[in-house]
mmCIF file of C-alpha atoms in Angstrom:
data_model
loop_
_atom_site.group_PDB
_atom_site.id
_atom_site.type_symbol
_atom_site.label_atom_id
_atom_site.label_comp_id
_atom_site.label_asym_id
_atom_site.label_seq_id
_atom_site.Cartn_x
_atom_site.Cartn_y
_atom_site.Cartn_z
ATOM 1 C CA UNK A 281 -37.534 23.386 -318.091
ATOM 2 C CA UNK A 282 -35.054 20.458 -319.256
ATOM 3 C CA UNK A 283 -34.448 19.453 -316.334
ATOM 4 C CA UNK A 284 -38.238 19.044 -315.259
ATOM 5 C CA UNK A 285 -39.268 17.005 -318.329
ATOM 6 C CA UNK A 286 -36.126 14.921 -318.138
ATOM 7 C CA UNK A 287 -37.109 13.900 -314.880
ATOM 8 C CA UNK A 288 -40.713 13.707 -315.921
ATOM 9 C CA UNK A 289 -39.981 11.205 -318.544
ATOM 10 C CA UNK A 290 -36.996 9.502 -316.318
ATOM 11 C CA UNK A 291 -37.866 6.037 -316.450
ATOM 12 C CA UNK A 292 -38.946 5.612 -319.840
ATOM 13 C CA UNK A 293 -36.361 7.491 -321.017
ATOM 14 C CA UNK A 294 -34.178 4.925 -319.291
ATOM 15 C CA UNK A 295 -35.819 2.034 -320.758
ATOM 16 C CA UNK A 296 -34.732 3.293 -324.028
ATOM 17 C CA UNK A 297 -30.973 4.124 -323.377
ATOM 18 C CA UNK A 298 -31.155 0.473 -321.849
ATOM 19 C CA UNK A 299 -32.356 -0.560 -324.968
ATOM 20 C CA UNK A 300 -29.710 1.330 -326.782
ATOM 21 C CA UNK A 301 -27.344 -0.562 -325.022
ATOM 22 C CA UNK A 302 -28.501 -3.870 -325.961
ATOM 23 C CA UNK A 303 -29.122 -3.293 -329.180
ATOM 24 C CA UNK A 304 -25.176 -2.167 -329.601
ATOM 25 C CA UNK A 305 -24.248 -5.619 -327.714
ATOM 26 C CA UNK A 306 -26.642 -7.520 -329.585
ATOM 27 C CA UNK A 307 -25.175 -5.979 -332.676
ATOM 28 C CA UNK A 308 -21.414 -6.839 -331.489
ATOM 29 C CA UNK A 309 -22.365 -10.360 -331.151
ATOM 30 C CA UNK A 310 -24.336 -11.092 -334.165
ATOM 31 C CA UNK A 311 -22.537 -13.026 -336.983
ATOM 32 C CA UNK A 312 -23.445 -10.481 -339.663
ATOM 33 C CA UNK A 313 -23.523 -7.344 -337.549
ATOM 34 C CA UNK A 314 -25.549 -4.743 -338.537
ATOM 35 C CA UNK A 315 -27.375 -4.547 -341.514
ATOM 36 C CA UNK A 316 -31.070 -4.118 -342.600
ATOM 37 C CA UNK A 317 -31.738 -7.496 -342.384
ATOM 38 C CA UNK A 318 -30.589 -8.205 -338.890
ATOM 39 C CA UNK A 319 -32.359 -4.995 -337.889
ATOM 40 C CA UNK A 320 -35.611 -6.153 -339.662
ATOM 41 C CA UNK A 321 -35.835 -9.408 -337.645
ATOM 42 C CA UNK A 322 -34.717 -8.234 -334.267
ATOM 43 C CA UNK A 323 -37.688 -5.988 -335.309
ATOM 44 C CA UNK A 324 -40.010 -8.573 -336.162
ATOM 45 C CA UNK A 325 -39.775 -10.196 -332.992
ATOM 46 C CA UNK A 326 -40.653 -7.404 -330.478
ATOM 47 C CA UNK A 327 -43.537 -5.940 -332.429
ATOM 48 C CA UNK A 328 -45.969 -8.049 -331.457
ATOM 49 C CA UNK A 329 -45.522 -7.955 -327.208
ATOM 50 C CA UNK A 330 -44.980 -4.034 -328.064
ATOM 51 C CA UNK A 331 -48.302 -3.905 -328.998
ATOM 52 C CA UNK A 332 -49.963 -5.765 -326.844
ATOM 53 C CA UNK A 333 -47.709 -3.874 -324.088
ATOM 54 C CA UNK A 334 -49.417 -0.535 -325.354
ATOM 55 C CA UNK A 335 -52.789 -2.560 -324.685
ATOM 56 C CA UNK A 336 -51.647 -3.570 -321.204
ATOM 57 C CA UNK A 337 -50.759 0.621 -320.673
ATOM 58 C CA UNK A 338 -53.495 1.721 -321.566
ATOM 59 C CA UNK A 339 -55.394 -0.392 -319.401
ATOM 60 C CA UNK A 340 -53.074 -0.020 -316.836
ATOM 61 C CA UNK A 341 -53.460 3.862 -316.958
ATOM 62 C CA UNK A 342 -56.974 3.394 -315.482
ATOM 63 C CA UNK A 343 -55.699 1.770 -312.705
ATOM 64 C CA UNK A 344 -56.838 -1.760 -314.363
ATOM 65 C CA UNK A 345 -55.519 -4.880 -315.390
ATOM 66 C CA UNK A 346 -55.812 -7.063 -318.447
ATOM 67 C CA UNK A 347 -54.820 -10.971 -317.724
ATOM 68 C CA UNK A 348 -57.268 -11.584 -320.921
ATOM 69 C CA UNK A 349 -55.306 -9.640 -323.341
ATOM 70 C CA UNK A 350 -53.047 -12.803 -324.702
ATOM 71 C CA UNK A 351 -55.748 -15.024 -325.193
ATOM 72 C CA UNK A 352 -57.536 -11.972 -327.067
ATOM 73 C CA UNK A 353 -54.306 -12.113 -329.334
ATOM 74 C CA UNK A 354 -54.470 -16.076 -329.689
ATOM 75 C CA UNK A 355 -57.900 -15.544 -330.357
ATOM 76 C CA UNK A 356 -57.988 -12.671 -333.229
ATOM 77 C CA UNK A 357 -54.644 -14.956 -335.114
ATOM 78 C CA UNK A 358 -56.633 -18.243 -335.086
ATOM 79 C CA UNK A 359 -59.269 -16.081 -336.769
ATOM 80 C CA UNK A 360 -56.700 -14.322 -339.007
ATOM 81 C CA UNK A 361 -55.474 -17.637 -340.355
ATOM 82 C CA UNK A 362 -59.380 -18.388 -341.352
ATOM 83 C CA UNK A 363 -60.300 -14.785 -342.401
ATOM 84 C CA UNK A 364 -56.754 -12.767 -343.816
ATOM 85 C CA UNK A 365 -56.547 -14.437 -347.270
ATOM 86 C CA UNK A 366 -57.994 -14.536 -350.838
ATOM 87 C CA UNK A 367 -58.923 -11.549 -352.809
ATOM 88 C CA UNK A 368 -57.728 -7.796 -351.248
ATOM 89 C CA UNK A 369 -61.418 -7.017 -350.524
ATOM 90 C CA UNK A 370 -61.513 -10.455 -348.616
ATOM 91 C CA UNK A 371 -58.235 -9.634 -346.969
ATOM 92 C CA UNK A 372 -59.420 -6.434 -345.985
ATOM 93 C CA UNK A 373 -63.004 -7.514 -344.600
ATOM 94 C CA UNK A 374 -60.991 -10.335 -342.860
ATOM 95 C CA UNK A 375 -58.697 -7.828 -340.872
ATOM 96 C CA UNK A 376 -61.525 -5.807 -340.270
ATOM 97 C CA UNK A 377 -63.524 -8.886 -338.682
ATOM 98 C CA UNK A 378 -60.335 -9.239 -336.396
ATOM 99 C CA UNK A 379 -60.118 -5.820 -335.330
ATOM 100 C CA UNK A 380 -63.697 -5.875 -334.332
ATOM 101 C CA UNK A 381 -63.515 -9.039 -333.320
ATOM 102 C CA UNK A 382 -60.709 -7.808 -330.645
ATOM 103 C CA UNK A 383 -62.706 -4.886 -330.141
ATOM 104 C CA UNK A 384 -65.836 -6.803 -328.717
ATOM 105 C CA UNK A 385 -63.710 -8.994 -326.442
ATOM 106 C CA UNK A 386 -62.068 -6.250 -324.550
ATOM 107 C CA UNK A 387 -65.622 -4.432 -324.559
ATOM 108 C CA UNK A 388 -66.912 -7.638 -322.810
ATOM 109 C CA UNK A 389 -64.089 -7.277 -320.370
ATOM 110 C CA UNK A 390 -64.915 -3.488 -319.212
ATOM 111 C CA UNK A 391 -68.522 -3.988 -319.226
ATOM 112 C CA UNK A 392 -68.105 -7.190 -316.776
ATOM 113 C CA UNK A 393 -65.789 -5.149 -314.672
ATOM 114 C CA UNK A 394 -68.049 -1.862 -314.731
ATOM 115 C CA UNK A 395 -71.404 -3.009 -314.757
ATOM 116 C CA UNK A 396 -70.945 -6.155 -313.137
ATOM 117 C CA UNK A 397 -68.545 -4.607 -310.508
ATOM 118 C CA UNK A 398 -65.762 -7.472 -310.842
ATOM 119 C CA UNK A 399 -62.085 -6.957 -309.832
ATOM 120 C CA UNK A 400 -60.246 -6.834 -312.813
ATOM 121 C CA UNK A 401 -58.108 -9.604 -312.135
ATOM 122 C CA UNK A 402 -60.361 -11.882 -311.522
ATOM 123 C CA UNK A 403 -63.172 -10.731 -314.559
ATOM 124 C CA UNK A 404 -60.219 -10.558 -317.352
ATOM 125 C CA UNK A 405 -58.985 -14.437 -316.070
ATOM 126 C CA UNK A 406 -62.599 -15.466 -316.276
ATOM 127 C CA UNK A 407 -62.730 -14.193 -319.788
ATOM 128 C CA UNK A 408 -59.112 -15.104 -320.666
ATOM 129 C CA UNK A 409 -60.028 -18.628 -319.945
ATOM 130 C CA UNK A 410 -63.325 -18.072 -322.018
ATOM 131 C CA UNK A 411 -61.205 -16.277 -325.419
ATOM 132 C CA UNK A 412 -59.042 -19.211 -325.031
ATOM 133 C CA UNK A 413 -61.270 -21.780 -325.332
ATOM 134 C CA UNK A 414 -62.912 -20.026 -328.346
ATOM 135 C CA UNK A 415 -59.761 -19.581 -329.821
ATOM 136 C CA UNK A 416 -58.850 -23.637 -329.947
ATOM 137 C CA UNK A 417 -62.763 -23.980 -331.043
ATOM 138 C CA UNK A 418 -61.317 -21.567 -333.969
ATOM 139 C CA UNK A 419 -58.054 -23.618 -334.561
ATOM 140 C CA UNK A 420 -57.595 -26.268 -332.867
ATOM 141 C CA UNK A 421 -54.253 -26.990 -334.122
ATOM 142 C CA UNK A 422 -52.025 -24.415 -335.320
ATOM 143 C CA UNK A 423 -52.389 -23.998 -339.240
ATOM 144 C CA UNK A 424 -54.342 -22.257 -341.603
ATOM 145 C CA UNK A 425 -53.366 -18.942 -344.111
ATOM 146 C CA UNK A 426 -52.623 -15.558 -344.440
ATOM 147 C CA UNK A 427 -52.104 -14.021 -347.098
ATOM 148 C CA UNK A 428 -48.640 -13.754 -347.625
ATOM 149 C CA UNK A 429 -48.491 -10.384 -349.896
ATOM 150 C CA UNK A 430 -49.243 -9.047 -346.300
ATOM 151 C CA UNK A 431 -46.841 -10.618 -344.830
ATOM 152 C CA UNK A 432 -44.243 -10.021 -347.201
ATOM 153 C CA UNK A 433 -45.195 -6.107 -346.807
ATOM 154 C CA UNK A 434 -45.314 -6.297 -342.861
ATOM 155 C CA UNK A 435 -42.138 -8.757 -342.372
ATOM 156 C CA UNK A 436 -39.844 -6.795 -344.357
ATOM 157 C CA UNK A 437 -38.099 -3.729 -345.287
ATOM 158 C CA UNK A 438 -38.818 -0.083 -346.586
ATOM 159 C CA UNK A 439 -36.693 0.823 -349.899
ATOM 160 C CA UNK A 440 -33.675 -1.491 -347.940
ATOM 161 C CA UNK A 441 -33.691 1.472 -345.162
ATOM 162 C CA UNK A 442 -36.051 0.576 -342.706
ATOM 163 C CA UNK A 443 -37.744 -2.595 -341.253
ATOM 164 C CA UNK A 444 -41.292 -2.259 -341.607
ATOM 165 C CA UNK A 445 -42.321 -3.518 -338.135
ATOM 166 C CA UNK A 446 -40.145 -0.636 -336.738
ATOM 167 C CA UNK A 447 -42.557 1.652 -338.793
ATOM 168 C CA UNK A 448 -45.576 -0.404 -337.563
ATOM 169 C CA UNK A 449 -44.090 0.683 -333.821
ATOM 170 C CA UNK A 450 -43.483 4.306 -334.316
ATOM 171 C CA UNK A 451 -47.289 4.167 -335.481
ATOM 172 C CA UNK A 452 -48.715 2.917 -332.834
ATOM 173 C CA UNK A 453 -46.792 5.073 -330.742
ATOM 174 C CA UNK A 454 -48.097 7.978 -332.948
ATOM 175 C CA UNK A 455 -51.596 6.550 -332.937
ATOM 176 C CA UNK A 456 -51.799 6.828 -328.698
ATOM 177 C CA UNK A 457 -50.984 10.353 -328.672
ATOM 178 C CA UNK A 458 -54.186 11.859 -330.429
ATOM 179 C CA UNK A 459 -55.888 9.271 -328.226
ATOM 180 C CA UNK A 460 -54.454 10.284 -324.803
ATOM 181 C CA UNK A 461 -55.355 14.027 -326.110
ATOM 182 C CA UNK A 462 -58.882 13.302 -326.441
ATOM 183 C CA UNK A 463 -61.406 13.180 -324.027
ATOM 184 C CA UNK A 464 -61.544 9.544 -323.563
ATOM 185 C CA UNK A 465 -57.907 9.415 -323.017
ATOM 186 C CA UNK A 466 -57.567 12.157 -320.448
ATOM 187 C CA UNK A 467 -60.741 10.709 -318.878
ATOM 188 C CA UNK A 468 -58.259 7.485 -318.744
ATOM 189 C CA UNK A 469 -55.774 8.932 -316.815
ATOM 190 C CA UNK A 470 -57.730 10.953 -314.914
ATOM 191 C CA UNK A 471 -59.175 7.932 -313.690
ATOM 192 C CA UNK A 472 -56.039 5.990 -312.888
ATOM 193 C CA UNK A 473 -54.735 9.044 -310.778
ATOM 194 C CA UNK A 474 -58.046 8.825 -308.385
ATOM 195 C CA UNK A 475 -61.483 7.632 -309.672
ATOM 196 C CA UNK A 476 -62.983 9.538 -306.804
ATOM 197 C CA UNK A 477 -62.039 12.742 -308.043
ATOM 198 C CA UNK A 478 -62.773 12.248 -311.638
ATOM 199 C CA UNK A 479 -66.377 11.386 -311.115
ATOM 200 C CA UNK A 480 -66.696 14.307 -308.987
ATOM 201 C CA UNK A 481 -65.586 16.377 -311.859
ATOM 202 C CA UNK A 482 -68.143 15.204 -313.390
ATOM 203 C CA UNK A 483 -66.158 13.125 -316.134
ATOM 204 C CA UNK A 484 -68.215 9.515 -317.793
ATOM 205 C CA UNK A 485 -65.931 7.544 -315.695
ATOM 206 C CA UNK A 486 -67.478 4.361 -316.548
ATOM 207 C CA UNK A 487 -67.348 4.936 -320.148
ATOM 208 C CA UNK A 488 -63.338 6.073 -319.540
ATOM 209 C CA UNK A 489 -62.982 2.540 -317.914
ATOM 210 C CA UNK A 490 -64.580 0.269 -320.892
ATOM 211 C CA UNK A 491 -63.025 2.861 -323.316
ATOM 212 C CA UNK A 492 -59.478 1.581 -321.933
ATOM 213 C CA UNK A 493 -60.299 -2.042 -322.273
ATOM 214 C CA UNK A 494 -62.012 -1.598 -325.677
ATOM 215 C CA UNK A 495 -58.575 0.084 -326.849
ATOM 216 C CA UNK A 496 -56.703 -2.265 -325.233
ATOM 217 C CA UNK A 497 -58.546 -5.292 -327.406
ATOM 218 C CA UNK A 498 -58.153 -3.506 -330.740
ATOM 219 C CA UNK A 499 -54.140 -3.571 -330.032
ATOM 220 C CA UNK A 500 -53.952 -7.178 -328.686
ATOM 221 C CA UNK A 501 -56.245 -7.764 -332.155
ATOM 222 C CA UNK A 502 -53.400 -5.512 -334.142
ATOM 223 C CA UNK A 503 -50.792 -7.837 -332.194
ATOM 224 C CA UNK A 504 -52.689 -11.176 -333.172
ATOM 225 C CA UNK A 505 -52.410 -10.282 -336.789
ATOM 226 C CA UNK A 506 -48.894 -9.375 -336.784
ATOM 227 C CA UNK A 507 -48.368 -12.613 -335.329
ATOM 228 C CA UNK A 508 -49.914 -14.155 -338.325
ATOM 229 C CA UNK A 509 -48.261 -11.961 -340.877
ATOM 230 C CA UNK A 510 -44.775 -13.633 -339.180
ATOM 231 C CA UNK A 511 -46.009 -17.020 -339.600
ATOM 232 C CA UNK A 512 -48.485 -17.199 -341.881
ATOM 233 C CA UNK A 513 -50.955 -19.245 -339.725
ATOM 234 C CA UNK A 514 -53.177 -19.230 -336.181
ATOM 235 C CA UNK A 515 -52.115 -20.650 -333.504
ATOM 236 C CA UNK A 516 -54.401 -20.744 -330.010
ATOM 237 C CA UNK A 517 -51.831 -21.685 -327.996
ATOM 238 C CA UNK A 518 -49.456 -18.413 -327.797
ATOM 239 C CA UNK A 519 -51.682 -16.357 -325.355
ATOM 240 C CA UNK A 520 -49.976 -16.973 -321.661
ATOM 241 C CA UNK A 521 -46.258 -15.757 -322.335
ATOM 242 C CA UNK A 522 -47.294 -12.860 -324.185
ATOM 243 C CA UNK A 523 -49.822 -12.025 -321.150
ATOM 244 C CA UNK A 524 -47.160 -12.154 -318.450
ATOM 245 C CA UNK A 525 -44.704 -10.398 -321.193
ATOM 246 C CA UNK A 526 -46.790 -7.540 -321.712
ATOM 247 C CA UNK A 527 -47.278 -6.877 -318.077
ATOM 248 C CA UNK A 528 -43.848 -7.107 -317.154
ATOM 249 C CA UNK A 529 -42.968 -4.538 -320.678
ATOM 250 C CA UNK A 530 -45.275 -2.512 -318.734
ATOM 251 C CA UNK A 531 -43.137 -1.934 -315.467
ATOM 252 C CA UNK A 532 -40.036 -1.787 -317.242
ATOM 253 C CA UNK A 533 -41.023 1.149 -318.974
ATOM 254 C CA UNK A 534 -42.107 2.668 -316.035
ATOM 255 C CA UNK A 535 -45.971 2.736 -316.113
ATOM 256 C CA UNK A 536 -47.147 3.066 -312.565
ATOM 257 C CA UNK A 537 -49.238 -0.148 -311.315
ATOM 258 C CA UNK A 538 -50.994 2.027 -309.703
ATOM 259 C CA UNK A 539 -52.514 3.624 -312.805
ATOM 260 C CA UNK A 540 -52.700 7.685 -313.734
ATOM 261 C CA UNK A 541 -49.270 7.796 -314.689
ATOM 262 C CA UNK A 542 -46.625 5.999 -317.581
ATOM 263 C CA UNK A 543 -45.485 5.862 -321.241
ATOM 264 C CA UNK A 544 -46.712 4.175 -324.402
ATOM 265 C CA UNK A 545 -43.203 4.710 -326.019
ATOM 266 C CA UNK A 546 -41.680 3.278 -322.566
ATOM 267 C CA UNK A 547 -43.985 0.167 -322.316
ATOM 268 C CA UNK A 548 -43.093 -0.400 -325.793
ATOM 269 C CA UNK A 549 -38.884 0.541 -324.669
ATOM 270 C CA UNK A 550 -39.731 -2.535 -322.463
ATOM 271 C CA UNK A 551 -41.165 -4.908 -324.899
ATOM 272 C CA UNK A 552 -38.124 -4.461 -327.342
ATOM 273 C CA UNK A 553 -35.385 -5.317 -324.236
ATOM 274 C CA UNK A 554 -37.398 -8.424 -323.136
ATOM 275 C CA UNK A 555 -37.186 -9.531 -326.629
ATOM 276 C CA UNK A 556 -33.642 -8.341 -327.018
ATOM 277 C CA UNK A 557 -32.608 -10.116 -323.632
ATOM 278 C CA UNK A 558 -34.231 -13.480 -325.600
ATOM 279 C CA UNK A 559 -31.691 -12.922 -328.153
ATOM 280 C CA UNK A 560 -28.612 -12.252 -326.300
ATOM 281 C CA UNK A 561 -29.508 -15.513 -324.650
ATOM 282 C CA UNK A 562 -29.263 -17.364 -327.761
ATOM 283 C CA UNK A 563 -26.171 -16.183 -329.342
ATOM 284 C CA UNK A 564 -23.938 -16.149 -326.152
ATOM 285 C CA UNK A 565 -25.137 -20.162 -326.265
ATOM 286 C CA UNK A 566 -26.783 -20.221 -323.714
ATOM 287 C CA UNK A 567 -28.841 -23.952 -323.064
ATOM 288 C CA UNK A 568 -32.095 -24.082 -324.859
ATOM 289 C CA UNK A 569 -33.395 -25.566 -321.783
ATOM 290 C CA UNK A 570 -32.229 -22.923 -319.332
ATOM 291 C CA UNK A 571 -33.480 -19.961 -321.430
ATOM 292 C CA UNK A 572 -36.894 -19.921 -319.624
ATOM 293 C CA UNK A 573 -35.073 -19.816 -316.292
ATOM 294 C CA UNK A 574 -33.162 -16.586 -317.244
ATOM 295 C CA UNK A 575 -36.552 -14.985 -319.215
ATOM 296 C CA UNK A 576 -38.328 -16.298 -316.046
ATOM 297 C CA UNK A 577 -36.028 -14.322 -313.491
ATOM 298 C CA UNK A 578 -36.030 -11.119 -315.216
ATOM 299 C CA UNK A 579 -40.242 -11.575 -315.477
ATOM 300 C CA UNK A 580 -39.544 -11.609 -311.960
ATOM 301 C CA UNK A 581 -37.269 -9.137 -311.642
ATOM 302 C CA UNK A 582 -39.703 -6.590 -313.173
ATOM 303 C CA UNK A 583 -42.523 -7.346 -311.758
ATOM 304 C CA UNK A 584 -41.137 -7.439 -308.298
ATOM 305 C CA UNK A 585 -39.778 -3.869 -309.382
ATOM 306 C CA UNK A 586 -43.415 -2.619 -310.075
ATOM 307 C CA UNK A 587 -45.469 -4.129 -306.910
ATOM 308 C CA UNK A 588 -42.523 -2.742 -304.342
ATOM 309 C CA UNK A 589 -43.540 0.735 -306.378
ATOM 310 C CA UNK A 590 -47.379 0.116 -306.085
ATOM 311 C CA UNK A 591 -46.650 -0.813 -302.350
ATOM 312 C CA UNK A 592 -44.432 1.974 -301.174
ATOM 313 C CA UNK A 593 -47.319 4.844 -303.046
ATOM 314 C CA UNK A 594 -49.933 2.578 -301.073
ATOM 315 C CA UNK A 595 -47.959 3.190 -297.756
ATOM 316 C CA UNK A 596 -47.302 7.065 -298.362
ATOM 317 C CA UNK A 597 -51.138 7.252 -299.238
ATOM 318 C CA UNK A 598 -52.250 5.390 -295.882
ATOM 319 C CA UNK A 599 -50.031 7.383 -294.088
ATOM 320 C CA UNK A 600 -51.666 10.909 -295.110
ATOM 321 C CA UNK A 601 -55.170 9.269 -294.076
#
């Protein structure tokens, strides 16, 4: 029975002993080694591609694909720095103005790619380019405020123990699985696995499909604000790296291109190592100007690693027709 689920879970649970590994180098490296504070900002600066990577998952599950979801984040922070400041009940209406506001872009994207029968590639582009341009509209330089109680509270520690962004992680991790229980998330994977079958047992596939894209706005939304509570403004400009970030996150963890089958916790395994890879970079002094080329090749790397997958399952499949 071990021995099944280990293999089961293989490649996310090797994301996370790669992680492991990292995080021991990183530690090794770092000037002040490890304590609470080094551990809260190494935190700090994965949790925002980790959510947007459970985002990409979740769209990715139903066989889909979200090139929209960093210019959703770029979008809901520009609004943040407008909206997330003031009194508490202002605060709170203005994160709840995000959310929704995150909510409505990725319902736009799954009703233009259901009812209007787009490729998903194309139709979350389209929009991508459309969030964008709203999103400089919003802030057209970076600037602005948020409240910085919030930010205090989200950028820092619990009791001196334990860096609240790591808790902010473990919830959204903890937050998919009563999702993916439901009937809207097994209707998700379901989906991914074969949308054929699915409708023919009788399951709202097209509600499963705009369901996933929905979700999938809320946590670029979630990631936007985080963002914000890190530097305490909007800025419309951040939206392409995170995109191609959260996709490859995705593949290292080991979600399947092909949708049906992956792993919130590994998606999230692989935001965390492309952010600890960014680091590593910086403290074995390596050129500022040659950083991209290294983050670029293992982008690369990954994704490479995830369409040779999708194209050796689409060979197998064509060869049982």
């Amino acid at each position: 029975m071990i021995i099944r689920m280990l293999r089961a879970h293989m490649r996310p649970l090797t994301a996370w002993a790669v992680l492991a590994l990292l995080i021991v180098y990183y530690l090794s490296i770092h000037p002040q080694g490890l304590s609470i504070g080094v551990l809260t900002a190494w935190s700090n600066q994965g949790t925002a591609l980790a959510l947007l990577a459970v985002g990409q998952t979740i769209v990715v599950l139903s066989r889909g694909i979200d090139l929209s979801i960093g210019p959703i984040m770029a979008l809901t922070n520009c609004m943040a720095s407008h909206l997330v400041n003031g009194s508490p009940v202002e605060v709170a209406n203005g994160m709840i103005l995000v959310i929704a506001t995150g909510a409505a872009c990725g319902l736009l994207n799954g009703l233009v790619i259901v009812i209007g029968r787009m490729q998903a590639i194309i139709a979350t582009l389209a929009t991508g380019t459309i969030f964008s341009g709203i999103a400089l509209i919003v802030r057209p330089i970076p600037g602005g405020d948020i409240s910085e109680g919030l930010s205090d509270f989200f950028s820092g520690d619990l009791g001196g123990l334990v860096p609240m962004s790591l808790i902010v992680i473990l919830g959204a991790i903890a937050a998919w699985y009563p999702i993916r229980k439901s009937v809207l998330g097994r209707t998700i994977v379901a989906v991914g696995s074969s949308e054929a079958a699915a409708y023919a047992s009788g399951l709202r596939v097209k509600r499963a499909k705009i369901g996933a894209y929905v979700l999938a706005g809320v946590f670029a939304s979630l990631s936007g604000l985080f963002v914000g509570f890190q530097t305490l403004s909007g800025d419309p400009s951040i939206g392409l790296s995170y995109t191609l970030n959260s996709i490859a996150a995705v593949v290292i963890g080991g979600t399947a291109l092909t949708g049906g089958a992956g792993s919130i916790a590994g998606s999230i395994a692989g935001a965390l190592i492309l952010r600890t890879i960014g680091n590593l970079l910086f403290f074995n002094d390596i050129e500022p100007l040659a950083q991209p080329l290294f983050e670029g090749l293992v982008l690369l790397v990954a994704v490479s690693f995830g369409a040779a997958r999708l194209l050796r399952m689409t060979s197998r499949m064509e060869a049982f027709q």
